[in-house]
Amino acid sequence: MPQHRVAVIQAGTTLFDTPRTLERMSALCEEARHNTVELAVFPEAYIGGYPKGLDFGARVGTRSEAGRDDYLRYWKAAIEVPGPECRTIGSFAAKMKAHLVTGIIERDGGSLYCAVLFFAPDGSLLGKRRKLMPTASERLIWGQGDGSTLPVFNTDIGKIGAAICWENYLPPLRQTYYNKGINIWCAPTVDEREIWQTSMRHIAYEGRTFVLSACQYLTRADAPEDYACQQGNDPKTTLIRGGSVIIDPMGTCLTEPVYDREAVIWADIDTDQAIRGKYDLDVAGHYARPDVFSLTVNETPFRTGKAACPPSLEPASPTPEQTPQPDTAS
């Protein structure tokens, strides 16, 4: 049986302090390394942060100078792709000798994007994807991704892709990934609600895929003193309570959701289970009706800047035989 050990990392950002967040990430990766994981998934916006509760001084028709200052501070905490922080994160993957998937806030010119980066076990950056549809007030601070960053990477542990938080509720996006043969579905999120668990189990069962959902555990102590926190200023106040989980292709929780603490959560998976599950439900195969339904996916980059997947970073790029390639069939 093709057994692989995978992990979801439940942890919070040190808001507006990316060097400190990278230090925390290093320690968490070291814990994952001691557990000999082959894939570690970090939450949405882990590098750069999820500024829960901030309004950035926006009302319909007005913006405040204080809000612009908040945006500037947030922009400075974001990272460029590729860039020095990417090389640092790649070094964590190389030390683990494992694949690493992490949420980031990407800085591209004056704009910010919620994105996910994929790293190979040699530390190289395989690629990225940008969140297609920021939710509610997130649209004030994050731009929209386009179809050029929807990779599914064919790796030695399975076909890996990622959907960020409420993107998981987009049926055409889910079907796009099913069509690409995904069998390890990464779901970085900050959604702590109980219904999120239902959604993750549904996707696992619908797509006959493993689902690895990593949620932040963030407290008031993770934010600076001058953070305008709606939940109050007690350092022990929980802003995001977690709920990270690993689910198999039949919708069974391999790990129960973990709440109210930082954790490295791992499970051993058998990727043949995805094929066993598709015996009676393959929504990209025998259970599809291409004579009735069709799906068109526009994967053309529409933005200037670095919308397409970037080249690998240090160490030097492996040979084509060694480098997992994204499956672009849709």
Coordinates of C-alpha atoms in Angstrom, one line a residue:
M1 CA 0.0 0.0 0.0
P2 CA 1.3 3.5 -0.9
Q3 CA 1.4 4.9 2.7
H4 CA 2.4 8.5 3.2
R5 CA 2.5 10.6 6.4
V6 CA 0.9 14.0 6.0
A7 CA 0.3 16.9 8.4
V8 CA -1.7 20.0 8.9
I9 CA -0.2 22.8 11.0
Q10 CA -2.6 24.7 13.2
A11 CA -0.8 28.0 14.2
G12 CA -1.2 31.7 14.0
T13 CA 0.8 34.5 12.5
T14 CA 2.7 37.1 14.5
L15 CA 0.7 39.9 12.8
F16 CA 2.7 42.5 10.9
D17 CA 6.0 40.8 11.9
T18 CA 7.0 38.4 9.1
P19 CA 10.5 37.7 10.4
R20 CA 9.0 36.5 13.7
T21 CA 6.4 34.4 11.8
L22 CA 9.1 32.7 9.9
E23 CA 10.9 31.9 13.1
R24 CA 7.7 30.3 14.4
M25 CA 7.2 28.5 11.1
S26 CA 10.8 27.0 11.3
A27 CA 10.0 25.6 14.8
L28 CA 6.7 24.0 13.5
C29 CA 8.5 22.5 10.5
E30 CA 11.1 21.1 12.8
E31 CA 8.3 19.4 14.8
A32 CA 6.9 18.0 11.6
R33 CA 10.3 16.8 10.6
H34 CA 10.6 14.8 13.8
N35 CA 7.3 13.1 12.9
T36 CA 8.8 12.2 9.4
V37 CA 6.0 13.8 7.4
E38 CA 6.1 13.9 3.6
L39 CA 3.7 16.9 3.3
A40 CA 3.0 19.7 5.7
V41 CA 0.1 22.2 5.0
F42 CA 0.0 25.6 6.8
P43 CA -3.1 27.8 7.0
E44 CA -4.5 30.6 4.8
A45 CA -2.5 33.8 5.0
Y46 CA 0.0 32.3 7.4
I47 CA 2.9 34.4 6.1
G48 CA 1.7 38.0 6.0
G49 CA -1.2 37.4 8.3
Y50 CA -5.0 37.5 8.4
P51 CA -6.0 40.8 10.1
K52 CA -9.3 39.6 11.6
G53 CA -11.5 42.4 12.8
L54 CA -9.7 45.3 11.1
D55 CA -11.9 47.5 8.9
F56 CA -9.1 49.5 7.2
G57 CA -11.1 52.7 7.8
A58 CA -13.6 51.9 4.9
R59 CA -17.2 53.0 4.7
V60 CA -19.3 53.3 1.5
G61 CA -17.8 56.3 -0.2
T62 CA -15.1 57.1 2.4
R63 CA -11.7 55.9 3.5
S64 CA -9.7 57.1 6.5
E65 CA -6.0 58.0 6.8
A66 CA -5.7 55.5 9.6
G67 CA -7.0 52.9 7.3
R68 CA -4.4 53.7 4.7
D69 CA -1.8 53.4 7.5
D70 CA -3.2 49.9 8.3
Y71 CA -2.9 49.0 4.7
L72 CA 0.7 50.2 4.5
R73 CA 1.6 48.1 7.5
Y74 CA -0.1 45.1 6.0
W75 CA 1.6 45.6 2.7
K76 CA 5.0 45.8 4.3
A77 CA 4.3 42.4 6.1
A78 CA 3.5 40.7 2.7
I79 CA 6.1 39.0 0.6
E80 CA 7.1 39.0 -3.0
V81 CA 7.1 35.8 -5.1
P82 CA 9.8 34.8 -5.8
G83 CA 11.8 36.6 -3.1
P84 CA 14.0 36.1 0.0
E85 CA 11.2 34.9 2.2
C86 CA 10.4 32.2 -0.4
R87 CA 13.9 31.0 -0.2
T88 CA 13.7 30.8 3.6
I89 CA 10.5 28.8 3.4
G90 CA 12.1 26.5 0.8
S91 CA 14.9 25.8 3.2
F92 CA 12.3 24.6 5.7
A93 CA 10.9 22.2 3.1
A94 CA 14.5 21.0 2.3
K95 CA 15.3 20.4 5.9
M96 CA 12.1 18.4 6.4
K97 CA 12.7 16.6 3.1
A98 CA 9.0 17.1 2.5
H99 CA 6.5 18.9 0.4
L100 CA 5.3 22.1 2.0
V101 CA 2.1 24.1 1.2
T102 CA 1.5 27.4 2.8
G103 CA -0.8 30.3 2.7
I104 CA 0.8 33.7 2.2
I105 CA -0.1 37.3 1.5
E106 CA 1.7 38.2 -1.8
R107 CA 2.8 41.7 -2.6
D108 CA 2.8 42.5 -6.3
G109 CA 3.4 46.2 -7.0
G110 CA 0.9 48.1 -4.8
S111 CA -1.6 45.3 -4.6
L112 CA -1.9 42.3 -2.3
Y113 CA -3.2 38.8 -3.1
C114 CA -4.1 35.9 -0.8
A115 CA -2.1 33.0 -2.3
V116 CA -0.7 29.6 -1.7
L117 CA 2.9 28.5 -2.4
F118 CA 4.0 24.9 -3.1
F119 CA 7.5 23.7 -2.3
A120 CA 9.2 20.5 -3.2
P121 CA 11.3 18.3 -0.8
D122 CA 14.5 19.8 -2.3
G123 CA 13.3 23.3 -1.3
S124 CA 12.4 24.5 -4.8
L125 CA 9.3 26.5 -5.4
L126 CA 7.0 24.5 -7.6
G127 CA 4.5 27.3 -8.1
K128 CA 1.7 29.3 -6.6
R129 CA -2.0 30.0 -6.8
R130 CA -3.9 33.1 -6.0
K131 CA -7.3 33.1 -4.4
L132 CA -9.9 33.7 -7.1
M133 CA -12.6 35.3 -5.0
P134 CA -11.8 37.1 -1.8
T135 CA -14.8 37.0 0.6
A136 CA -16.7 40.1 1.8
S137 CA -14.4 42.7 3.3
E138 CA -11.3 40.8 2.1
R139 CA -12.0 42.5 -1.3
L140 CA -10.9 45.8 0.2
I141 CA -7.4 44.5 0.7
W142 CA -6.9 41.6 -1.7
G143 CA -7.0 41.5 -5.4
Q144 CA -8.7 38.7 -7.4
G145 CA -6.6 35.9 -8.9
D146 CA -7.2 34.6 -12.4
G147 CA -7.3 31.1 -14.0
S148 CA -3.6 31.0 -14.6
T149 CA -2.8 29.7 -11.1
L150 CA -4.9 26.6 -10.8
P151 CA -2.1 23.9 -10.7
V152 CA -2.4 20.3 -9.6
F153 CA 1.1 18.9 -9.1
N154 CA 1.9 15.3 -9.9
T155 CA 4.2 14.3 -7.1
D156 CA 5.6 11.1 -5.7
I157 CA 3.0 11.2 -2.9
G158 CA 0.0 12.0 -5.0
K159 CA -1.6 14.8 -7.1
I160 CA -1.6 17.9 -4.9
G161 CA -3.6 21.1 -5.3
A162 CA -5.1 23.8 -3.0
A163 CA -8.4 25.7 -2.6
I164 CA -8.3 28.7 -0.2
C165 CA -11.0 29.0 2.4
W166 CA -14.4 29.9 0.7
E167 CA -13.0 29.0 -2.7
N168 CA -14.0 25.5 -1.5
Y169 CA -17.6 26.5 -2.0
L170 CA -17.1 27.2 -5.8
P171 CA -18.5 24.1 -7.6
P172 CA -16.7 24.9 -11.0
L173 CA -13.4 25.2 -9.1
R174 CA -13.9 21.9 -7.4
Q175 CA -14.8 20.2 -10.7
T176 CA -11.7 21.7 -12.3
Y177 CA -9.5 20.0 -9.7
Y178 CA -11.5 16.7 -10.0
N179 CA -10.9 16.8 -13.7
K180 CA -7.1 17.2 -13.1
G181 CA -7.1 14.1 -11.0
I182 CA -6.4 15.6 -7.6
N183 CA -6.1 13.1 -4.7
I184 CA -4.6 15.3 -2.0
W185 CA -6.7 18.4 -1.6
C186 CA -5.2 21.1 0.6
A187 CA -7.6 23.6 2.2
P188 CA -5.8 26.4 4.0
T189 CA -8.4 28.4 5.8
V190 CA -9.3 30.7 8.7
D191 CA -12.9 29.4 8.9
E192 CA -13.4 28.0 12.4
R193 CA -17.1 27.3 12.2
E194 CA -18.5 23.8 12.7
I195 CA -20.1 23.8 9.3
W196 CA -16.6 24.0 7.8
Q197 CA -16.1 20.4 8.9
T198 CA -19.2 19.4 7.0
S199 CA -17.9 21.1 3.9
M200 CA -14.5 19.4 4.1
R201 CA -16.1 16.0 4.5
H202 CA -18.4 16.7 1.6
I203 CA -15.4 17.6 -0.7
A204 CA -13.5 14.5 0.4
Y205 CA -16.5 12.3 -0.4
E206 CA -17.6 14.1 -3.6
G207 CA -14.1 14.1 -5.1
R208 CA -12.8 10.8 -3.5
T209 CA -9.8 12.7 -2.4
F210 CA -7.9 13.2 0.9
V211 CA -8.6 16.7 2.3
L212 CA -6.0 18.4 4.5
S213 CA -7.6 21.5 6.1
A214 CA -5.2 23.7 8.0
C215 CA -6.8 26.6 10.0
Q216 CA -5.1 29.3 12.0
Y217 CA -5.1 29.4 15.8
L218 CA -4.8 33.1 16.5
T219 CA -5.0 35.0 19.8
R220 CA -4.9 38.7 20.7
A221 CA -1.4 38.1 21.9
D222 CA -0.3 37.5 18.3
A223 CA -1.2 41.0 17.4
P224 CA 0.6 44.3 18.3
E225 CA -0.6 46.4 21.2
D226 CA -2.0 49.1 18.8
Y227 CA -4.1 46.6 16.9
A228 CA -7.7 47.8 16.8
C229 CA -9.2 44.5 17.9
Q230 CA -13.0 44.3 18.0
Q231 CA -12.8 41.3 20.3
G232 CA -11.0 43.2 23.0
N233 CA -7.5 43.6 24.3
D234 CA -7.1 40.6 26.7
P235 CA -4.0 38.8 25.3
K236 CA -5.8 35.4 25.9
T237 CA -8.7 36.3 23.7
T238 CA -9.0 33.9 20.8
L239 CA -9.5 35.5 17.4
I240 CA -9.4 32.3 15.3
R241 CA -9.8 29.0 17.2
G242 CA -8.7 26.4 14.6
G243 CA -10.5 23.3 13.6
S244 CA -7.8 21.7 11.4
V245 CA -8.6 18.2 10.2
I246 CA -7.5 15.4 7.9
I247 CA -10.2 13.5 6.0
D248 CA -10.0 10.4 3.8
P249 CA -11.7 9.9 0.4
M250 CA -14.8 8.3 2.0
G251 CA -15.4 11.4 4.2
T252 CA -14.1 9.8 7.4
C253 CA -12.0 12.0 9.7
L254 CA -8.6 10.5 10.2
T255 CA -8.0 13.1 12.8
E256 CA -10.7 14.8 14.8
P257 CA -10.9 18.7 14.5
V258 CA -8.5 20.4 17.0
Y259 CA -9.6 23.6 18.6
D260 CA -8.1 26.3 20.9
R261 CA -4.5 25.4 20.7
E262 CA -1.5 25.3 18.4
A263 CA -0.9 21.8 17.0
V264 CA 1.0 19.7 14.4
I265 CA -1.6 17.1 13.4
W266 CA -0.6 14.2 11.2
A267 CA -2.0 11.0 9.8
D268 CA -0.8 8.1 7.6
I269 CA -2.7 7.9 4.3
D270 CA -3.0 5.2 1.7
T271 CA -3.5 7.0 -1.7
D272 CA -5.0 3.9 -3.2
Q273 CA -8.1 4.7 -1.2
A274 CA -8.9 7.4 -3.8
I275 CA -9.2 4.7 -6.5
R276 CA -11.2 2.4 -4.2
G277 CA -13.6 5.3 -3.6
K278 CA -14.0 6.0 -7.3
Y279 CA -15.3 2.5 -7.9
D280 CA -18.8 3.8 -7.4
L281 CA -18.4 7.6 -7.7
D282 CA -15.9 9.2 -10.1
V283 CA -17.3 12.7 -10.9
A284 CA -14.6 13.3 -13.5
G285 CA -15.2 9.8 -15.1
H286 CA -18.0 7.3 -15.2
Y287 CA -20.3 9.4 -13.0
A288 CA -19.9 12.5 -15.2
R289 CA -22.2 13.3 -18.1
P290 CA -20.1 15.1 -20.7
D291 CA -22.9 14.8 -23.2
V292 CA -25.1 17.0 -21.0
F293 CA -22.6 19.2 -19.0
S294 CA -19.4 20.9 -20.1
L295 CA -16.9 23.0 -18.1
T296 CA -14.7 25.7 -19.7
V297 CA -11.7 26.9 -17.7
N298 CA -9.8 30.0 -18.8
E299 CA -6.3 29.6 -17.6
T300 CA -4.9 32.6 -19.4
P301 CA -3.1 35.2 -17.2
F302 CA -5.0 38.4 -17.3
R303 CA -2.9 40.6 -14.9
T304 CA 0.4 42.2 -15.3
G305 CA 3.1 41.2 -12.9
K306 CA 3.8 37.6 -11.8
A307 CA 0.5 35.9 -12.3
A308 CA 1.9 32.7 -13.7
C309 CA 3.7 30.1 -11.7
P310 CA 7.2 31.3 -11.0
P311 CA 10.4 29.4 -11.7
S312 CA 11.9 27.2 -9.1
L313 CA 14.2 28.9 -6.5
E314 CA 17.4 27.8 -4.8
P315 CA 18.6 25.1 -4.7
A316 CA 19.2 24.7 -8.5
S317 CA 16.3 23.3 -10.4
P318 CA 16.1 19.5 -10.6
T319 CA 16.0 17.7 -13.9
P320 CA 12.6 17.4 -15.7
E321 CA 12.4 13.8 -14.5
Q322 CA 12.7 14.9 -10.9
T323 CA 10.4 17.9 -11.0
P324 CA 6.7 17.3 -10.5
Q325 CA 4.7 19.0 -13.2
P326 CA 1.3 20.6 -12.9
D327 CA -1.5 18.7 -14.7
T328 CA -3.1 21.3 -16.8
A329 CA -5.9 19.1 -18.4
S330 CA -9.3 20.4 -17.7

